[in-house]
């Protein structure tokens, strides 16, 4: 999508079902339980289906790397408890997607009789593209907000080291008669996965507003960027929003602040924390019909004001998902090389 430098002109397409089955098989080959492997593979593939290629199946190799290092627990048993009206989900250092699935389902179960449900999530792997993970909520008629604290990888020009995570935020809401509104952004100028993809795909340069080198200077060298820090979106405004996430996802967990690790592989942390909020409009709004009418009329007016090319967040991803389900998921030659290496390592053949 917009974070990528790779137009996928050299792509080979693979059916989503086959890619998901292969990814789940790879994870199981590394002793991940069947249910966790399936949840992770499903989330990664749906992310690729929606065009967020930097956070889809491209994340499988670093996940396997963390599993082999032992920082991701393949037989983890995530748990839930409720304290003072707040759900708490401890991931037991499992892969992030099945932990989020457990937390979200618990929130949705409670949202059937409770207007607003909140959950703090801790000790889990990287969650990926947060907006995609919220789709089950809107498919059940709920709104949802999710934010994740990441390792410190972001700073302003002149900083001697990273000071904050790029702390992504996602929000999703149902829209009557239309695809859901799904908004997702990292609070850096682009997700660090875009820099990782630039290195993987052999790009010599990245835009100068993306990242800093280790000396705090803006850089166009993707290798130098991985040793430095990401720049925030919108300057101090991006930093401010990142601080909100630090409070909700970080401080509410009561854990120790996690310092920066220069050059670490973002997207493969095994100790992530997040904050999830689910709202049931049928209970929160004065009337469900009023909520649906407002959303439908607002989105209709928004599209009309933009003319024939009018869009809202989530619409392009929805259209991409429909197209890729029909035509297959495009995999660049560089990504295929990484996946083939993973196939050889795991013993699970990748049939293209």
Tab-separated table of C-alpha atoms in Angstrom:
chain	number	residue	atom	x	y	z
A	1	UNK	CA	0.000	0.000	0.000
A	2	UNK	CA	1.198	3.561	0.566
A	3	UNK	CA	4.038	2.475	2.861
A	4	UNK	CA	5.694	0.402	0.179
A	5	UNK	CA	8.337	1.276	-2.406
A	6	UNK	CA	7.655	-1.973	-4.253
A	7	UNK	CA	4.965	-1.817	-6.958
A	8	UNK	CA	4.928	-5.648	-7.126
A	9	UNK	CA	5.521	-5.569	-10.875
A	10	UNK	CA	7.537	-8.804	-10.582
A	11	UNK	CA	4.942	-10.550	-8.431
A	12	UNK	CA	3.745	-14.128	-8.619
A	13	UNK	CA	0.199	-14.629	-7.343
A	14	UNK	CA	-0.741	-17.359	-4.906
A	15	UNK	CA	-4.282	-18.302	-3.777
A	16	UNK	CA	-5.077	-17.098	-0.266
A	17	UNK	CA	-6.245	-20.505	0.983
A	18	UNK	CA	-3.066	-22.214	-0.178
A	19	UNK	CA	-0.841	-19.512	1.292
A	20	UNK	CA	-2.677	-19.665	4.614
A	21	UNK	CA	-2.406	-23.448	4.795
A	22	UNK	CA	1.316	-23.249	4.015
A	23	UNK	CA	1.982	-20.536	6.613
A	24	UNK	CA	0.109	-22.495	9.287
A	25	UNK	CA	2.089	-25.595	8.341
A	26	UNK	CA	5.385	-23.740	8.696
A	27	UNK	CA	4.468	-22.513	12.172
A	28	UNK	CA	3.389	-25.991	13.231
A	29	UNK	CA	6.702	-27.343	11.935
A	30	UNK	CA	8.334	-25.122	14.561
A	31	UNK	CA	6.084	-26.604	17.288
A	32	UNK	CA	3.450	-23.830	17.378
A	33	UNK	CA	0.121	-25.300	18.483
A	34	UNK	CA	-2.376	-25.879	15.681
A	35	UNK	CA	-4.875	-23.266	16.917
A	36	UNK	CA	-2.204	-20.573	17.354
A	37	UNK	CA	-0.634	-21.407	13.992
A	38	UNK	CA	-4.006	-21.153	12.272
A	39	UNK	CA	-4.927	-17.854	13.946
A	40	UNK	CA	-1.578	-16.325	13.025
A	41	UNK	CA	-1.636	-17.559	9.444
A	42	UNK	CA	-5.205	-16.380	8.968
A	43	UNK	CA	-4.386	-12.887	10.253
A	44	UNK	CA	-1.224	-12.575	8.147
A	45	UNK	CA	-2.929	-13.732	4.977
A	46	UNK	CA	-5.952	-11.488	5.459
A	47	UNK	CA	-3.533	-8.603	5.974
A	48	UNK	CA	-1.920	-9.443	2.638
A	49	UNK	CA	-5.352	-9.768	1.046
A	50	UNK	CA	-6.147	-6.217	2.133
A	51	UNK	CA	-2.958	-4.924	0.525
A	52	UNK	CA	-0.924	-4.212	3.662
A	53	UNK	CA	1.984	-6.183	2.264
A	54	UNK	CA	4.591	-4.976	4.758
A	55	UNK	CA	2.616	-6.583	7.612
A	56	UNK	CA	1.206	-9.677	5.944
A	57	UNK	CA	2.998	-12.913	5.104
A	58	UNK	CA	6.223	-10.907	4.890
A	59	UNK	CA	6.242	-11.032	8.704
A	60	UNK	CA	6.385	-14.814	8.844
A	61	UNK	CA	10.223	-15.058	8.599
A	62	UNK	CA	10.905	-12.726	11.568
A	63	UNK	CA	8.216	-14.516	13.594
A	64	UNK	CA	9.950	-17.838	12.953
A	65	UNK	CA	13.269	-16.232	13.879
A	66	UNK	CA	11.888	-15.279	17.299
A	67	UNK	CA	10.414	-18.758	17.746
A	68	UNK	CA	13.792	-20.349	17.026
A	69	UNK	CA	15.466	-17.976	19.476
A	70	UNK	CA	12.976	-19.015	22.145
A	71	UNK	CA	11.525	-15.560	22.808
A	72	UNK	CA	8.152	-16.653	21.415
A	73	UNK	CA	6.655	-19.556	23.350
A	74	UNK	CA	5.206	-22.114	20.967
A	75	UNK	CA	3.128	-23.820	23.651
A	76	UNK	CA	2.049	-20.662	25.463
A	77	UNK	CA	-1.235	-20.564	27.345
A	78	UNK	CA	-2.630	-16.994	27.282
A	79	UNK	CA	-4.978	-16.181	30.147
A	80	UNK	CA	-7.729	-13.692	30.970
A	81	UNK	CA	-8.855	-12.132	34.211
A	82	UNK	CA	-11.086	-9.211	35.157
A	83	UNK	CA	-10.093	-6.633	37.736
A	84	UNK	CA	-12.110	-3.547	38.678
A	85	UNK	CA	-14.090	-3.741	35.452
A	86	UNK	CA	-11.007	-3.998	33.196
A	87	UNK	CA	-10.142	-7.190	31.371
A	88	UNK	CA	-6.500	-8.205	31.461
A	89	UNK	CA	-5.037	-10.629	28.967
A	90	UNK	CA	-1.593	-12.106	29.622
A	91	UNK	CA	-0.193	-13.564	26.430
A	92	UNK	CA	2.399	-15.860	28.035
A	93	UNK	CA	4.745	-14.697	25.234
A	94	UNK	CA	2.688	-16.342	22.515
A	95	UNK	CA	2.443	-15.104	18.952
A	96	UNK	CA	0.462	-11.872	19.019
A	97	UNK	CA	-2.430	-12.689	16.698
A	98	UNK	CA	-3.949	-15.563	18.725
A	99	UNK	CA	-3.582	-13.498	21.894
A	100	UNK	CA	-5.481	-10.632	20.301
A	101	UNK	CA	-8.098	-13.060	19.021
A	102	UNK	CA	-8.651	-14.313	22.595
A	103	UNK	CA	-8.870	-10.777	24.012
A	104	UNK	CA	-11.197	-9.517	21.297
A	105	UNK	CA	-13.578	-12.437	21.625
A	106	UNK	CA	-13.742	-11.909	25.389
A	107	UNK	CA	-14.586	-8.237	24.793
A	108	UNK	CA	-17.234	-9.105	22.211
A	109	UNK	CA	-18.825	-11.660	24.539
A	110	UNK	CA	-19.165	-9.004	27.236
A	111	UNK	CA	-20.278	-6.358	24.745
A	112	UNK	CA	-23.453	-8.346	24.166
A	113	UNK	CA	-24.700	-6.962	27.493
A	114	UNK	CA	-22.250	-4.116	28.225
A	115	UNK	CA	-21.936	-0.943	26.153
A	116	UNK	CA	-18.178	-0.430	26.582
A	117	UNK	CA	-15.547	-3.080	27.296
A	118	UNK	CA	-11.809	-2.438	27.746
A	119	UNK	CA	-8.920	-4.871	27.866
A	120	UNK	CA	-5.203	-4.452	28.561
A	121	UNK	CA	-2.986	-6.964	26.758
A	122	UNK	CA	0.573	-7.812	27.734
A	123	UNK	CA	3.410	-10.270	27.108
A	124	UNK	CA	2.629	-11.224	23.545
A	125	UNK	CA	4.289	-11.074	20.144
A	126	UNK	CA	3.918	-8.418	17.479
A	127	UNK	CA	0.266	-7.876	16.553
A	128	UNK	CA	0.751	-6.843	12.936
A	129	UNK	CA	-1.676	-4.550	11.089
A	130	UNK	CA	-4.047	-3.629	13.892
A	131	UNK	CA	-6.969	-2.560	11.712
A	132	UNK	CA	-7.241	-5.982	10.110
A	133	UNK	CA	-7.466	-7.588	13.553
A	134	UNK	CA	-10.516	-5.438	14.370
A	135	UNK	CA	-12.594	-6.692	11.438
A	136	UNK	CA	-14.317	-9.422	13.529
A	137	UNK	CA	-15.634	-6.662	15.810
A	138	UNK	CA	-17.251	-4.610	13.047
A	139	UNK	CA	-18.544	-7.796	11.439
A	140	UNK	CA	-20.500	-8.257	14.684
A	141	UNK	CA	-21.770	-4.660	14.647
A	142	UNK	CA	-19.321	-3.169	17.165
A	143	UNK	CA	-16.843	-0.323	17.060
A	144	UNK	CA	-13.327	-1.026	18.277
A	145	UNK	CA	-10.093	0.808	19.014
A	146	UNK	CA	-6.720	-0.898	19.408
A	147	UNK	CA	-3.315	0.599	20.119
A	148	UNK	CA	0.006	-1.159	20.679
A	149	UNK	CA	3.128	0.051	22.420
A	150	UNK	CA	6.202	-0.956	20.440
A	151	UNK	CA	9.898	-0.917	21.335
A	152	UNK	CA	11.426	2.559	21.137
A	153	UNK	CA	12.214	3.170	17.468
A	154	UNK	CA	11.075	6.788	16.929
A	155	UNK	CA	12.657	10.176	17.574
A	156	UNK	CA	12.793	13.769	16.340
A	157	UNK	CA	15.789	14.987	14.257
A	158	UNK	CA	18.804	15.646	16.452
A	159	UNK	CA	17.978	12.931	18.982
A	160	UNK	CA	20.872	10.723	20.055
A	161	UNK	CA	18.698	7.610	20.387
A	162	UNK	CA	15.086	6.460	19.908
A	163	UNK	CA	12.769	7.667	22.643
A	164	UNK	CA	9.298	6.323	21.805
A	165	UNK	CA	7.686	3.506	19.905
A	166	UNK	CA	5.863	4.248	16.688
A	167	UNK	CA	2.896	2.975	18.718
A	168	UNK	CA	0.249	2.196	16.044
A	169	UNK	CA	-3.430	3.020	16.512
A	170	UNK	CA	-6.403	1.471	14.723
A	171	UNK	CA	-10.117	2.217	14.807
A	172	UNK	CA	-12.952	0.396	13.086
A	173	UNK	CA	-16.700	1.017	12.879
A	174	UNK	CA	-19.567	-0.553	10.929
A	175	UNK	CA	-21.219	1.481	8.165
A	176	UNK	CA	-24.734	0.382	7.231
A	177	UNK	CA	-24.896	-0.788	3.638
A	178	UNK	CA	-21.177	-0.228	2.985
A	179	UNK	CA	-17.800	-1.775	3.865
A	180	UNK	CA	-16.680	-0.847	7.397
A	181	UNK	CA	-14.594	2.188	8.213
A	182	UNK	CA	-11.143	0.903	9.183
A	183	UNK	CA	-8.427	3.383	10.080
A	184	UNK	CA	-4.925	2.200	10.915
A	185	UNK	CA	-1.663	4.095	11.257
A	186	UNK	CA	1.723	3.878	12.863
A	187	UNK	CA	2.703	7.178	14.452
A	188	UNK	CA	5.976	7.279	12.560
A	189	UNK	CA	6.006	8.877	9.109
A	190	UNK	CA	5.714	5.320	7.763
A	191	UNK	CA	5.781	1.933	9.439
A	192	UNK	CA	9.307	0.621	10.058
A	193	UNK	CA	8.253	-2.392	8.024
A	194	UNK	CA	8.479	-0.150	4.969
A	195	UNK	CA	12.197	0.382	5.654
A	196	UNK	CA	12.662	-3.354	6.219
A	197	UNK	CA	10.930	-3.996	2.899
A	198	UNK	CA	13.199	-1.456	1.179
A	199	UNK	CA	16.258	-3.350	2.438
A	200	UNK	CA	14.766	-6.717	1.510
A	201	UNK	CA	13.824	-5.559	-1.986
A	202	UNK	CA	17.193	-3.916	-2.674
A	203	UNK	CA	16.128	-0.263	-2.796
A	204	UNK	CA	19.121	2.062	-2.483
A	205	UNK	CA	17.125	4.989	-1.096
A	206	UNK	CA	14.068	5.867	0.955
A	207	UNK	CA	12.412	9.303	1.263
A	208	UNK	CA	14.345	11.641	3.621
A	209	UNK	CA	11.358	12.250	5.924
A	210	UNK	CA	11.073	8.571	6.871
A	211	UNK	CA	13.987	8.015	9.216
A	212	UNK	CA	17.131	9.213	11.013
A	213	UNK	CA	20.569	7.626	11.099
A	214	UNK	CA	22.295	6.718	14.373
A	215	UNK	CA	23.553	10.315	14.700
A	216	UNK	CA	20.059	11.814	14.535
A	217	UNK	CA	20.315	13.082	10.958
A	218	UNK	CA	17.608	12.460	8.331
A	219	UNK	CA	18.790	9.691	5.983
A	220	UNK	CA	17.848	8.211	2.634
A	221	UNK	CA	19.867	5.029	3.284
A	222	UNK	CA	17.515	2.236	4.444
A	223	UNK	CA	20.382	0.344	6.122
A	224	UNK	CA	21.351	3.445	8.131
A	225	UNK	CA	17.683	3.954	8.992
A	226	UNK	CA	17.468	0.529	10.622
A	227	UNK	CA	20.373	1.519	12.883
A	228	UNK	CA	18.802	4.859	13.744
A	229	UNK	CA	15.202	5.886	14.400
A	230	UNK	CA	11.963	6.502	12.575
A	231	UNK	CA	10.696	10.069	12.305
A	232	UNK	CA	7.210	10.783	13.716
A	233	UNK	CA	4.310	11.697	11.500
A	234	UNK	CA	3.408	15.389	11.701
A	235	UNK	CA	6.364	16.182	13.966
A	236	UNK	CA	5.426	16.862	17.581
A	237	UNK	CA	1.797	15.870	16.933
A	238	UNK	CA	2.865	12.324	16.147
A	239	UNK	CA	4.977	12.253	19.296
A	240	UNK	CA	1.996	13.444	21.325
A	241	UNK	CA	-0.246	10.656	20.052
A	242	UNK	CA	2.527	8.151	20.741
A	243	UNK	CA	2.544	9.362	24.344
A	244	UNK	CA	-1.194	8.623	24.604
A	245	UNK	CA	-0.469	5.038	23.558
A	246	UNK	CA	2.383	4.811	26.083
A	247	UNK	CA	-0.120	5.689	28.814
A	248	UNK	CA	-2.900	3.325	27.678
A	249	UNK	CA	-0.897	0.328	26.477
A	250	UNK	CA	2.284	0.753	28.511
A	251	UNK	CA	1.667	2.407	31.866
A	252	UNK	CA	-1.629	0.607	32.568
A	253	UNK	CA	0.322	-2.647	32.513
A	254	UNK	CA	2.506	-1.475	35.366
A	255	UNK	CA	5.626	-2.979	33.797
A	256	UNK	CA	9.098	-1.550	33.302
A	257	UNK	CA	9.814	0.806	30.412
A	258	UNK	CA	11.476	-1.137	27.583
A	259	UNK	CA	14.539	0.758	26.263
A	260	UNK	CA	15.561	0.990	22.639
A	261	UNK	CA	17.579	-1.773	21.029
A	262	UNK	CA	19.367	-0.235	18.005
A	263	UNK	CA	19.053	-2.309	14.870
A	264	UNK	CA	16.516	-4.724	16.397
A	265	UNK	CA	13.952	-6.304	14.099
A	266	UNK	CA	10.768	-4.348	14.679
A	267	UNK	CA	7.754	-6.534	14.296
A	268	UNK	CA	9.296	-9.466	16.106
A	269	UNK	CA	9.142	-8.397	19.728
A	270	UNK	CA	7.919	-11.066	22.128
A	271	UNK	CA	6.873	-8.713	24.916
A	272	UNK	CA	4.331	-6.381	23.317
A	273	UNK	CA	1.524	-4.697	25.198
A	274	UNK	CA	-1.676	-3.182	23.864
A	275	UNK	CA	-4.980	-1.580	24.817
A	276	UNK	CA	-8.290	-2.692	23.296
A	277	UNK	CA	-11.652	-0.930	23.533
A	278	UNK	CA	-14.891	-2.373	22.158
A	279	UNK	CA	-18.147	-0.388	21.983
A	280	UNK	CA	-21.526	-1.898	21.170
A	281	UNK	CA	-23.558	0.876	19.483
A	282	UNK	CA	-26.775	-1.073	20.055
A	283	UNK	CA	-26.268	-0.465	23.791
A	284	UNK	CA	-24.212	2.741	23.795
A	285	UNK	CA	-26.243	4.852	21.353
A	286	UNK	CA	-29.800	6.039	22.155
A	287	UNK	CA	-31.014	3.772	19.344
A	288	UNK	CA	-29.262	1.341	16.987
A	289	UNK	CA	-31.189	2.783	14.046
A	290	UNK	CA	-29.963	6.260	14.934
A	291	UNK	CA	-26.340	5.105	14.938
A	292	UNK	CA	-26.722	3.316	11.604
A	293	UNK	CA	-28.452	6.311	10.018
A	294	UNK	CA	-25.799	8.712	11.256
A	295	UNK	CA	-22.937	6.584	9.954
A	296	UNK	CA	-24.629	6.000	6.584
A	297	UNK	CA	-25.522	9.668	6.077
A	298	UNK	CA	-22.112	10.898	7.239
A	299	UNK	CA	-20.186	8.556	4.950
A	300	UNK	CA	-22.518	9.341	2.026
A	301	UNK	CA	-21.911	13.052	2.521
A	302	UNK	CA	-18.176	12.508	2.876
A	303	UNK	CA	-18.009	10.609	-0.402
A	304	UNK	CA	-20.179	13.134	-2.227
A	305	UNK	CA	-17.948	16.001	-1.110
A	306	UNK	CA	-14.921	14.256	-2.621
A	307	UNK	CA	-16.422	13.718	-6.058
A	308	UNK	CA	-16.160	10.609	-8.216
A	309	UNK	CA	-12.887	9.511	-6.572
A	310	UNK	CA	-14.230	9.786	-3.044
A	311	UNK	CA	-13.046	7.229	-0.492
A	312	UNK	CA	-12.984	6.668	3.236
A	313	UNK	CA	-10.524	4.623	5.345
A	314	UNK	CA	-11.040	0.913	4.776
A	315	UNK	CA	-12.743	1.145	1.392
A	316	UNK	CA	-9.583	0.683	-0.672
A	317	UNK	CA	-8.518	-2.287	1.483
A	318	UNK	CA	-11.975	-3.837	1.086
A	319	UNK	CA	-11.746	-3.540	-2.708
A	320	UNK	CA	-8.208	-4.947	-2.635
A	321	UNK	CA	-9.381	-7.939	-0.582
A	322	UNK	CA	-12.133	-8.729	-3.080
A	323	UNK	CA	-9.682	-8.515	-5.979
A	324	UNK	CA	-6.962	-10.589	-4.336
A	325	UNK	CA	-9.388	-13.274	-3.210
A	326	UNK	CA	-10.312	-13.665	-6.849
A	327	UNK	CA	-6.853	-13.271	-8.416
A	328	UNK	CA	-4.474	-14.416	-5.670
A	329	UNK	CA	-2.023	-12.603	-3.404
A	330	UNK	CA	0.961	-11.055	-5.232
A	331	UNK	CA	4.363	-12.052	-3.836
A	332	UNK	CA	7.460	-10.163	-4.959
A	333	UNK	CA	10.506	-12.123	-6.088
A	334	UNK	CA	12.429	-10.953	-3.007
A	335	UNK	CA	9.677	-12.147	-0.679
A	336	UNK	CA	9.398	-15.456	-2.525
A	337	UNK	CA	13.112	-16.004	-1.918
A	338	UNK	CA	12.586	-15.460	1.823
A	339	UNK	CA	9.564	-17.761	1.910
A	340	UNK	CA	11.374	-20.458	-0.074
A	341	UNK	CA	14.238	-20.306	2.436
A	342	UNK	CA	11.656	-20.733	5.185
A	343	UNK	CA	10.131	-23.657	3.294
A	344	UNK	CA	13.510	-25.394	3.153
A	345	UNK	CA	14.148	-24.703	6.827
A	346	UNK	CA	10.764	-26.012	7.941
A	347	UNK	CA	10.431	-28.853	5.474
A	348	UNK	CA	7.025	-27.524	4.327
A	349	UNK	CA	7.146	-27.085	0.542
A	350	UNK	CA	5.859	-23.824	-0.970
A	351	UNK	CA	3.971	-24.625	-4.183
A	352	UNK	CA	3.781	-21.508	-6.377
